XYZ file of C-alpha atoms in Angstrom:
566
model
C 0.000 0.000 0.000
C 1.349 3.324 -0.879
C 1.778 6.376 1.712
C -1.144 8.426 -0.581
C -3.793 5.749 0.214
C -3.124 5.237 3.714
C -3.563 8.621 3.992
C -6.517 8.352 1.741
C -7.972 5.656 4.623
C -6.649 8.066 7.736
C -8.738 10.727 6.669
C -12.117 8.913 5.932
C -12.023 8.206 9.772
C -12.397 4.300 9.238
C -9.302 3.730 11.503
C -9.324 6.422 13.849
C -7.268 5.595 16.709
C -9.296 5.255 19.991
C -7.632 7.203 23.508
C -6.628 4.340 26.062
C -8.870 5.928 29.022
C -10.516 9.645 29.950
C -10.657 12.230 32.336
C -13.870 10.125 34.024
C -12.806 6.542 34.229
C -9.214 8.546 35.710
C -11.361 9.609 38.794
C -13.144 7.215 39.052
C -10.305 4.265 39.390
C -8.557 6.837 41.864
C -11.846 7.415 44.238
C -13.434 3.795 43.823
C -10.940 2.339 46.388
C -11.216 4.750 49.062
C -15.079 4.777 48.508
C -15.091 0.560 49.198
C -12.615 1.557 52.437
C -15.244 4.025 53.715
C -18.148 1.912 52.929
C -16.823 -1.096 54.600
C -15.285 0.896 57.760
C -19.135 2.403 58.072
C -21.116 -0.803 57.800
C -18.565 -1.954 60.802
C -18.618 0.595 63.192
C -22.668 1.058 62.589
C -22.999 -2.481 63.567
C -20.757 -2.426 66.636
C -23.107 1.066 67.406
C -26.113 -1.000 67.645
C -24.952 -4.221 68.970
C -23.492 -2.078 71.925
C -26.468 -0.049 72.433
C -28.930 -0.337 70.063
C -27.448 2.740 68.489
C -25.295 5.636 69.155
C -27.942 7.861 70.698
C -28.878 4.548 73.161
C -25.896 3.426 74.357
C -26.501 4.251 77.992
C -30.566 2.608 78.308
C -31.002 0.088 80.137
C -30.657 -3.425 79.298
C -33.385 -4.692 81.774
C -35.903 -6.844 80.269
C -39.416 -6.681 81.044
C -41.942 -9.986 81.283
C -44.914 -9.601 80.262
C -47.992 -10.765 81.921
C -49.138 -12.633 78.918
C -45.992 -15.001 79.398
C -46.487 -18.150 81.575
C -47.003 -16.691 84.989
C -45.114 -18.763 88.346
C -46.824 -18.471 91.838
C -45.685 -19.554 95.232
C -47.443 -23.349 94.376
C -45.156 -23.454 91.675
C -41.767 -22.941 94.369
C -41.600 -25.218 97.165
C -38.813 -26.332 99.554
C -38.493 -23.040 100.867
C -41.509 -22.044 103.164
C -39.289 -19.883 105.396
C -38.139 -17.515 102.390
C -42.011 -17.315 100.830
C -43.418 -16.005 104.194
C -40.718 -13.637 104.163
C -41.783 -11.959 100.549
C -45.011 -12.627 101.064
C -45.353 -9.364 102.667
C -44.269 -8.009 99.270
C -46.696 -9.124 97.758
C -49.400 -8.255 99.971
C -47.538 -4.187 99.975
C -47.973 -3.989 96.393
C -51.290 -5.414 96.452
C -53.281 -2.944 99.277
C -49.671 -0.330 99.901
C -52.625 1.648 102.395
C -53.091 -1.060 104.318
C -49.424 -0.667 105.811
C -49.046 2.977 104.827
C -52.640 3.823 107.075
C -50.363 2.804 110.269
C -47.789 4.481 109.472
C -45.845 1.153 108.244
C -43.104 1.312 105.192
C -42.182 -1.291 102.834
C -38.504 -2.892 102.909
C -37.355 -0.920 99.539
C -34.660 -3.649 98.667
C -34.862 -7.233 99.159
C -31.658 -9.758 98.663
C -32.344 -13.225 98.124
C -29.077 -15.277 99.194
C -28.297 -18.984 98.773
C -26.315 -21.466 97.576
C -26.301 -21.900 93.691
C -29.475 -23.783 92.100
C -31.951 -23.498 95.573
C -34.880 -21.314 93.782
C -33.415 -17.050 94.288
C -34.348 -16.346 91.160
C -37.726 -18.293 90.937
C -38.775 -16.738 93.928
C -38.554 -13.447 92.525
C -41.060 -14.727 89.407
C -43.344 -15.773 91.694
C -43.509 -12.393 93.794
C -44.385 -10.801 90.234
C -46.716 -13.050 89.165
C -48.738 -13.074 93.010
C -48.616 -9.236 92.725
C -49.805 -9.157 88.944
C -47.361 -6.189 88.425
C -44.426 -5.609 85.842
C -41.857 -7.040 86.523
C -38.172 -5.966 85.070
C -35.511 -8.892 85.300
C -31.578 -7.285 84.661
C -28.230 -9.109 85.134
C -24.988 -7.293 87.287
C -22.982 -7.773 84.203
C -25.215 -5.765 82.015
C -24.434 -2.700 83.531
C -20.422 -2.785 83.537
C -18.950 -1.897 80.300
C -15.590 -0.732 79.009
C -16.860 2.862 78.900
C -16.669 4.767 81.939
C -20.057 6.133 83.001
C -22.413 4.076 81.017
C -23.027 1.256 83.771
C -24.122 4.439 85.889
C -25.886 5.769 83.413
C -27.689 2.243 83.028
C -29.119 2.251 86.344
C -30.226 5.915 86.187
C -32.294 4.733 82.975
C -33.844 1.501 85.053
C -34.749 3.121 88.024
C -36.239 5.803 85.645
C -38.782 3.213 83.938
C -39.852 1.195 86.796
C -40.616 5.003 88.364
C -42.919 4.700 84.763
C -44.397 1.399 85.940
C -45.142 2.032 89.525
C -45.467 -0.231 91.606
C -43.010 -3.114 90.092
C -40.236 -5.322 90.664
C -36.874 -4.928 89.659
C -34.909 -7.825 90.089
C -31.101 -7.743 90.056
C -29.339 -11.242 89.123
C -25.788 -11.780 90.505
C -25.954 -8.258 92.225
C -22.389 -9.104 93.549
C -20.664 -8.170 89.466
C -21.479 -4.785 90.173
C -22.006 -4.408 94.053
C -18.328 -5.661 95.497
C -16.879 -3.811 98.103
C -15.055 -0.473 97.087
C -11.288 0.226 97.798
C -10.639 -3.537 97.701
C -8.099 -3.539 94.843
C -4.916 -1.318 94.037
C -6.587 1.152 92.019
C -8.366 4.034 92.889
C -12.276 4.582 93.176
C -12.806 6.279 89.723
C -13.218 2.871 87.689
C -16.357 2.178 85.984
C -17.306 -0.496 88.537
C -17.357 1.624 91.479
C -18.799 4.309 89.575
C -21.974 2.302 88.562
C -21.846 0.984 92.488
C -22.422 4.621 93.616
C -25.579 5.376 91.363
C -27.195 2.478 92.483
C -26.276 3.358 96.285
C -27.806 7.031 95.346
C -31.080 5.445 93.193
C -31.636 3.238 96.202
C -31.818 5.448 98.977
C -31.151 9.038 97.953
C -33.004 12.439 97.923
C -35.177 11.083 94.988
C -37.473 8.770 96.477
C -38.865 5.714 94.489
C -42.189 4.812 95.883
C -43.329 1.833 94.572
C -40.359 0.355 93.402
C -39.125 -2.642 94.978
C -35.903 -4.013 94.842
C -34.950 -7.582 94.890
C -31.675 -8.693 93.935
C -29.932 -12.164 93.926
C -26.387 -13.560 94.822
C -24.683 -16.619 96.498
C -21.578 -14.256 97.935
C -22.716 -12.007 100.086
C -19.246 -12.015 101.948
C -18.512 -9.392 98.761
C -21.198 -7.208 98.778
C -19.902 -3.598 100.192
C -21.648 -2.451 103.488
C -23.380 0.737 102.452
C -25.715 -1.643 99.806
C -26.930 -3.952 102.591
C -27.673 -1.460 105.600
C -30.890 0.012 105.737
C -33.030 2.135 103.700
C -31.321 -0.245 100.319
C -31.348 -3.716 101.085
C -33.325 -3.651 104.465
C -33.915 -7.195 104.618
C -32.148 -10.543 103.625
C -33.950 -13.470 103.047
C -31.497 -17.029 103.487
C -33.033 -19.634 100.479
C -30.476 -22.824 101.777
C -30.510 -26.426 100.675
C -34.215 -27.766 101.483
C -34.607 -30.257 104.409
C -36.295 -33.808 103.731
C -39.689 -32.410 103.896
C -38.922 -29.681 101.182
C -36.678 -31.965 98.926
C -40.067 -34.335 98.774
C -41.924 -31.129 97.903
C -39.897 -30.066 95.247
C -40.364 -33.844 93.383
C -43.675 -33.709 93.747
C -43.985 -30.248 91.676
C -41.245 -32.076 89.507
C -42.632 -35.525 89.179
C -45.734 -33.811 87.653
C -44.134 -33.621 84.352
C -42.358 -37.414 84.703
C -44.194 -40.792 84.131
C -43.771 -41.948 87.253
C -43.813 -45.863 87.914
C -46.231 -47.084 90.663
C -43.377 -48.389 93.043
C -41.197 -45.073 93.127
C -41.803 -43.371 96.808
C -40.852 -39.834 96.310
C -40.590 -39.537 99.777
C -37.583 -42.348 100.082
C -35.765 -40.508 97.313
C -36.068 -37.035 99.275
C -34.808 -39.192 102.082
C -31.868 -40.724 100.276
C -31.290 -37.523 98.127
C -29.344 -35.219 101.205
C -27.664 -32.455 100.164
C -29.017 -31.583 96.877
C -30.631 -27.999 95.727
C -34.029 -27.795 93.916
C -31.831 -27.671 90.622
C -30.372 -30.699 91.531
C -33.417 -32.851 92.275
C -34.969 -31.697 89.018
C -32.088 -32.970 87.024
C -32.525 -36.082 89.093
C -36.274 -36.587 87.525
C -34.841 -35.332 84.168
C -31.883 -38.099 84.201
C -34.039 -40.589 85.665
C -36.810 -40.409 82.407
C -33.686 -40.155 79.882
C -32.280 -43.335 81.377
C -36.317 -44.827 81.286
C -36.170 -44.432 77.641
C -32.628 -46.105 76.789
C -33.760 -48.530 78.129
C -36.999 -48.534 76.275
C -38.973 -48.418 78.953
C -42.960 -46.477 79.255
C -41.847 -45.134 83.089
C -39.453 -44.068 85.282
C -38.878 -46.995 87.902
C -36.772 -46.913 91.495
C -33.815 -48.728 89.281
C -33.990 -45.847 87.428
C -33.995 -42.998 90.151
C -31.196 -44.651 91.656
C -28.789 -44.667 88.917
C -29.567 -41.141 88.096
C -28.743 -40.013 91.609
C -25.076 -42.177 91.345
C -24.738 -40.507 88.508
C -24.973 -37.194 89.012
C -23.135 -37.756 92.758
C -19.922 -39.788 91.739
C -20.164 -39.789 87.732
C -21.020 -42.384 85.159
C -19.882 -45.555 84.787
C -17.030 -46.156 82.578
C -16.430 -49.333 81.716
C -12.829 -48.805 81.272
C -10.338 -51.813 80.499
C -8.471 -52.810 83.265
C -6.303 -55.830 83.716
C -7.022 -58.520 86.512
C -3.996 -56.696 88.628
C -5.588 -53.975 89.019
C -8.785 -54.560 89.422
C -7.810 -56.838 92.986
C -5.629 -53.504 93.895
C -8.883 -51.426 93.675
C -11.154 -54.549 94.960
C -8.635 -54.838 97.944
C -8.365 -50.923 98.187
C -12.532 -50.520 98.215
C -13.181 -53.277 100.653
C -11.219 -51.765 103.312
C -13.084 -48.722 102.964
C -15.911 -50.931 103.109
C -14.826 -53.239 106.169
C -13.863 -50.332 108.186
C -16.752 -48.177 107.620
C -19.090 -50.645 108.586
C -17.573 -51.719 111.882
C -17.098 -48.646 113.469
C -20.194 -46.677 112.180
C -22.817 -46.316 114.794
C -25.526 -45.540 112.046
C -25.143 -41.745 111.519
C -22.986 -42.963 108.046
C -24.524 -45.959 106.860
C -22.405 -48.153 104.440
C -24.792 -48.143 101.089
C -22.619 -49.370 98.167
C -19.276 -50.528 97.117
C -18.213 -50.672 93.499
C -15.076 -51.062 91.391
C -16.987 -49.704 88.312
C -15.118 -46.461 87.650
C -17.300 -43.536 87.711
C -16.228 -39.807 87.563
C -12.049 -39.945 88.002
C -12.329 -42.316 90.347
C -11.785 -46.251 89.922
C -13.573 -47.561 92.454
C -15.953 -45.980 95.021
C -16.868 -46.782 98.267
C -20.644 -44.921 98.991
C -22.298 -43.900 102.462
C -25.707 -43.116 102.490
C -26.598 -40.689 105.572
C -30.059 -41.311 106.822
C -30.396 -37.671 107.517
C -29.005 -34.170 106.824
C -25.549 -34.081 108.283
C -25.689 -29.995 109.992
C -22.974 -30.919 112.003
C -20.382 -33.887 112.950
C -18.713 -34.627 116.773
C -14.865 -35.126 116.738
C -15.781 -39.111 117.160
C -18.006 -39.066 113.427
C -14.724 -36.839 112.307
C -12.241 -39.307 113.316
C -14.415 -42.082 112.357
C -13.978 -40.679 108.856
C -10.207 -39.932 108.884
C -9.990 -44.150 109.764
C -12.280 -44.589 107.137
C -9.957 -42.647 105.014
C -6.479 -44.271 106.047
C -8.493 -48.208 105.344
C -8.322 -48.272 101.502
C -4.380 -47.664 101.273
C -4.285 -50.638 104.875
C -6.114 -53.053 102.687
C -3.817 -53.138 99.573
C -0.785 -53.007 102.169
C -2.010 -55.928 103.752
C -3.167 -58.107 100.956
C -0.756 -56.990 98.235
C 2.833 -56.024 100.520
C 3.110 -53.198 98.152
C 0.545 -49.765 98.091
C 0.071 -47.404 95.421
C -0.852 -44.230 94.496
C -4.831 -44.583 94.614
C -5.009 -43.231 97.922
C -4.369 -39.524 96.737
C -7.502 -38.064 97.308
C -7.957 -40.026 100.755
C -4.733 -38.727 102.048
C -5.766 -35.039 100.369
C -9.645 -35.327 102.461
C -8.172 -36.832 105.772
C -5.629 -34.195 106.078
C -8.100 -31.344 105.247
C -10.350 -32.836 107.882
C -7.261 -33.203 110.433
C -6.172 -29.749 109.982
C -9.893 -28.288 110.245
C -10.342 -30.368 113.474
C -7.087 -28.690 114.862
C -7.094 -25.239 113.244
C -10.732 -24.537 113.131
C -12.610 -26.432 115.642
C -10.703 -26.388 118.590
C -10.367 -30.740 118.304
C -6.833 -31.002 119.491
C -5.090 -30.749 122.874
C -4.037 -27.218 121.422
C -7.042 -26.292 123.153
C -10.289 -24.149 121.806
C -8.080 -21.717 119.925
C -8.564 -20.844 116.230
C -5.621 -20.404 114.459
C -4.961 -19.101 110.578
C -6.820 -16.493 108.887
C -10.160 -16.328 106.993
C -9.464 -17.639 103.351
C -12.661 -16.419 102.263
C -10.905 -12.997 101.469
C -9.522 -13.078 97.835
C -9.060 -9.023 97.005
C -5.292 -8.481 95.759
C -4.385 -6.000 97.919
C -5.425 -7.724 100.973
C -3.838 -10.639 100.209
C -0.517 -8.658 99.971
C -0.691 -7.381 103.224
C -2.306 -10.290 105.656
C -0.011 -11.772 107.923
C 0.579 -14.986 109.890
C -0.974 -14.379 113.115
C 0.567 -17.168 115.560
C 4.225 -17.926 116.190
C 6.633 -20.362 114.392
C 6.470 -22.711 117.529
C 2.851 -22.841 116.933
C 3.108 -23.345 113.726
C 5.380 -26.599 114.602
C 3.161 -27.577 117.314
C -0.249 -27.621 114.408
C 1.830 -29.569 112.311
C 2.659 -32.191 115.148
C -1.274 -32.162 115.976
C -2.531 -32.939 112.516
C 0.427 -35.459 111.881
C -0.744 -37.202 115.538
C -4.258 -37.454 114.531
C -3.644 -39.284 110.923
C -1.143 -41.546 112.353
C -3.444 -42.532 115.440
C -6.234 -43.154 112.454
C -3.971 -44.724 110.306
C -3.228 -47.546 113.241
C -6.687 -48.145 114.672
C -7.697 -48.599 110.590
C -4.411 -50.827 110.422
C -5.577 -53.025 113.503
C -9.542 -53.026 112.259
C -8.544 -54.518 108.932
C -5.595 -56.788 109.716
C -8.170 -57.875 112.647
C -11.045 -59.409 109.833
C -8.455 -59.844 107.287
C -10.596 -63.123 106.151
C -13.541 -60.804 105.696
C -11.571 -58.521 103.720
C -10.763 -61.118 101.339
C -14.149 -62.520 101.014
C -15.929 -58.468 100.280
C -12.621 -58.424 97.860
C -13.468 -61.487 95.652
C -17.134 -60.499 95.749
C -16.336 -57.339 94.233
C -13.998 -59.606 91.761
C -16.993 -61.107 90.858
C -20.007 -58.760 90.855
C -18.052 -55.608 90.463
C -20.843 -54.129 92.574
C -22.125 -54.795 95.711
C -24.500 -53.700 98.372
C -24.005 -52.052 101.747
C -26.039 -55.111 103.616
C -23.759 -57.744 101.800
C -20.880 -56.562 103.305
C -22.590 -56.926 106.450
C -23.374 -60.104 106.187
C -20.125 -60.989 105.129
C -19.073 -59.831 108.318
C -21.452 -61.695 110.620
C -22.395 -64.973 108.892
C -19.171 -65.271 105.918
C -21.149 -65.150 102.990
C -23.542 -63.292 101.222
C -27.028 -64.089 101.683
C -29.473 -61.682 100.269
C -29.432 -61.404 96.139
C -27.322 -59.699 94.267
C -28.856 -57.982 91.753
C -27.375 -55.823 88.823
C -29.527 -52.988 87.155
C -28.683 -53.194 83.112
C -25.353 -50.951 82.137
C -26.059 -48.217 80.508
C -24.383 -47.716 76.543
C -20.878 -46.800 76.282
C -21.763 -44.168 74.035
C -19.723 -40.506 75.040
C -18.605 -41.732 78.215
C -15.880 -39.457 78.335
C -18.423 -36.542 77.720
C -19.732 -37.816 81.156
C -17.654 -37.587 83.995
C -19.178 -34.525 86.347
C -18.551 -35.380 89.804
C -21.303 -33.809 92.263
C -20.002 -31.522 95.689
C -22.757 -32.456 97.742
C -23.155 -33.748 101.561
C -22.790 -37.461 99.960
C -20.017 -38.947 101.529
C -17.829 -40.828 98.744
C -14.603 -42.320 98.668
C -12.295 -42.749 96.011
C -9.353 -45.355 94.580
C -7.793 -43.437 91.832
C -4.283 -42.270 90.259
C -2.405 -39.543 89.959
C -3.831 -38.062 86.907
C -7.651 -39.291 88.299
C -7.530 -38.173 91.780
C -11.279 -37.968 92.858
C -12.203 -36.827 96.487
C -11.823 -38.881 99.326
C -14.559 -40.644 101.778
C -16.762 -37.693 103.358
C -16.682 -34.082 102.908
C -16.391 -31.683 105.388
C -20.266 -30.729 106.466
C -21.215 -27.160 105.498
């Protein structure tokens, strides 16, 4: 082609060269990135906004949630075990049912009431059923949800919740775990101007300040009120305390009777010999009894929930499920010789206040074996002969491998551990020794920082010897007597041993009759094993008044025969 038509083709505009970009694409490849940035940075930050505190402009309302009357509604029939506690709201109720028939004498409502109690025994159900008796709103708020990371929102908080139940006069505010924002003040290193305290003082001001709240009660819940700071419990704030503790046998046969209501229930099961053989255990605790008791029912395909049942459920939840973990015949005798001088002991020298009810070298929990007493009432408090009785209980598993074996090993870890805790409270606590009635140590209860860097050792080094020599005396005198007990029925040690060989488990009266007649008379009978399935997803030991012992190693130390009593 020559130059002349190329130029002829250039200037008909059939090949006009296109520009490679313009002034508009230019601005907008430079902006689009730091538009996405800003985008994405906004849609974050809004989020966190609202997730905070349902927006910017709400970030200091409060989080309390109110049930409405609509919702299923719990009275005082639905709480039982705790008659004491009900008669003591009761007058709650009655205030913010007819307030002139106490205001006409001149009378004045508590204006804070704080349920305490041991974990699981009904605080916060209690609280329900005041609402529902009283038919008024009812707000429901956890400690927690007023702390935050920003200082003066948690204040800010209880200014807004105090503000709406003013709104809904006359209702109930109820405070769970009261103690995450009511601890004591000064207790750490810091000064007072943390968010913490600061929310602490509103409260203390909202309570009982120049701005009265007629017709707002409020009830708050905790199981430490050894934290609580002074100025929220005197009065005109938390006038009265009302003590919810474990129920007695009467209230514990209550409570599975409003329990059993929802369980199919087999003809033969006697609530009231499961209260009686249930000590120690909260209303939580007996409803997850029933609740095991019908999932067992139906592994085992059965329409109801029989005594069989019951009874594993409650040896469950107390020592663990059984694992049926592969052991090899040596060490099943140690722990069949270890568990039947618990067993032998135990059932000589009891004089009924710990009944012997089971003996098994099933593991269950971290323990191998376990040796089970069954008291026949709630233990409130023990004499130094019960204590000691316990400490030779203790000292018998580690006598009877010794004795049978000429070699001991490590299983008695957690008897040692519970023997030695017993010895030292008999001798530093209780005034058990020859050291006389004299306390000695300081209150462990006390876990603030700074006061653990400053509390001192209040007795002498010589008394510190002289403790040491008392708790030492006491094991070793326990350690004999169970030494002398065992090597004493040595043939009946060996006879409970090879029926544990045999059955695995065995009964409290068997080893009873072992003792008196030789053999075992009455039958032996074994409830079905449960499936292997996710045993090691089940292995939750109970701390309740159930005395348990324990024939485990290092790594599976599980605690030792009794517990010290509350």
């Amino acid at each position: 082609m020559t130059e002349s038509n190329l130029e002829i083709l250039q200037s008909s505009g059939l090949f006009k060269e296109a520009p490679a970009s313009t002034l508009l694409t230019d601005i907008l490849l430079t902006l689009l990135p730091f538009a996405l940035i800003i985008l994405i940075l906004y849609f974050i930050f809004v989020r966190q906004l609202r997730n905070a505190g349902r927006g910017a402009m709400n970030f200091g309302k409060s989080k309390a949630r109110m049930l409405t009357r609509e919702r299923e509604k719990v009275t005082f029939k639905d709480v039982a075990g705790c008659e004491e506690a009900k008669e003591e709201v009761a007058e709650v109720v009655e205030f913010l049912k007819d307030p002139k028939k106490f205001q006409r004498i001149g009378g004045r409502i508590p204006k804070g009431c704080l349920l305490v109690g041991p974990p699981g025994t009904g605080k916060t159900l209690i609280a329900r059923a005041v609402a529902g008796e009283a038919d008024v709103p009812f707000f429901s708020i956890s400690g927690s949800d007023f702390v935050e990371m920003f200082v003066g929102v948690g204040a800010a908080r209880v200014r807004d919740m105090f503000e709406q139940g003013r709104k809904h006069a006359p209702c109930i505010i109820f405070v769970d775990e009261i103690d995450a924002v009511g601890r004591q003040r000064g207790a750490g290193l810091g000064g007072g101007n943390d968010e913490r305290e600061q929310t602490l003082n509103s409260l203390l001001v909202e309570m009982d300040g120049f701005d009265g709240h007629e017709g707002v009660i409020i009830m708050a819940a905790t199981n430490r009120p050894d934290v609580l700071d002074s100025a929220l419990l005197r009065p005109g704030r938390f006038d009265r305390q009302v003590v919810i503790d474990l129920p007695d046998l009467s209230g514990r046969e209550s409570i599975l009777k409003v329990h059993a209501k929802k369980i199919q229930l087999d003809e033969t099961v006697d609530l009231h010999l499961v209260a009686r053989n249930t000590p120690g255990f909260s209303g939580a605790d007996l409803a997850n009894l029933l609740n095991e008791s019908a999932l067992l029912a139906a592994r085992y395909g059965k329409n109801r929930v029989g005594r069989a049942d019951i009874e594993e459920a409650r040896d469950k939840i107390s020592y663990g499920r059984e694992r049926r973990r592969l052991m090899d015949e040596e060490d099943k005798r140690m722990t069949a010789y270890h568990e039947a001088g618990h067993a032998l002991v135990q059932a000589l020298i009891d004089d009924g206040h710990l009944p012997l009810h089971k003996v098994t070298i099933i593991p269950r929990g971290r323990a191998l074996g376990l040796t089970m007493m069954l008291p026949k009432k709630d233990i409130l408090g023990m004499s130094r002969r019960h204590l000691l009785n316990q400490i030779c209980c203790a000292m018998a598993g580690r006598i009877g491998e010794e004795l049978e074996t000429g070699d001991f090993s490590n299983g008695a870890a957690g008897d040692i551990k519970q023997a030695t805790k017993l010895a030292r409270h008999m001798v530093c606590d209780w005034g058990m020794s020859d050291l006389g009635p004299v306390a000695f140590g300081d209150n462990q209860e006390q876990l603030f920082l700074a006061k653990e860097i400053t509390r001192t050792q209040n007795y002498s080094e010589d008394t510190a010897k002289r403790i040491d020599q008392a708790i030492t005396r006491i094991i070793n005198e326990q350690y004999q007597r169970a030494k002398e007990i065992v090597d004493a029925h040595r043939e009946a040690l060996r006879k409970i041993a090879d029926a544990l060989l045999q059955h695995e488990t065995i009964e409290g009266v068997h080893v009873h009759e072992i003792i008196e007649f030789g053999e075992i008379r009455s039958p032996i009978v074994r409830a079905q094993p449960v499936s292997d399935e996710k045993d090691d997803d089940d292995s939750g030991v109970k701390k309740s008044a159930q005395p348990k012992s324990s024939k485990a190693s290092d790594e599976e130390t599980a605690p030792g025969v009794a517990p010290v009593p509350a």
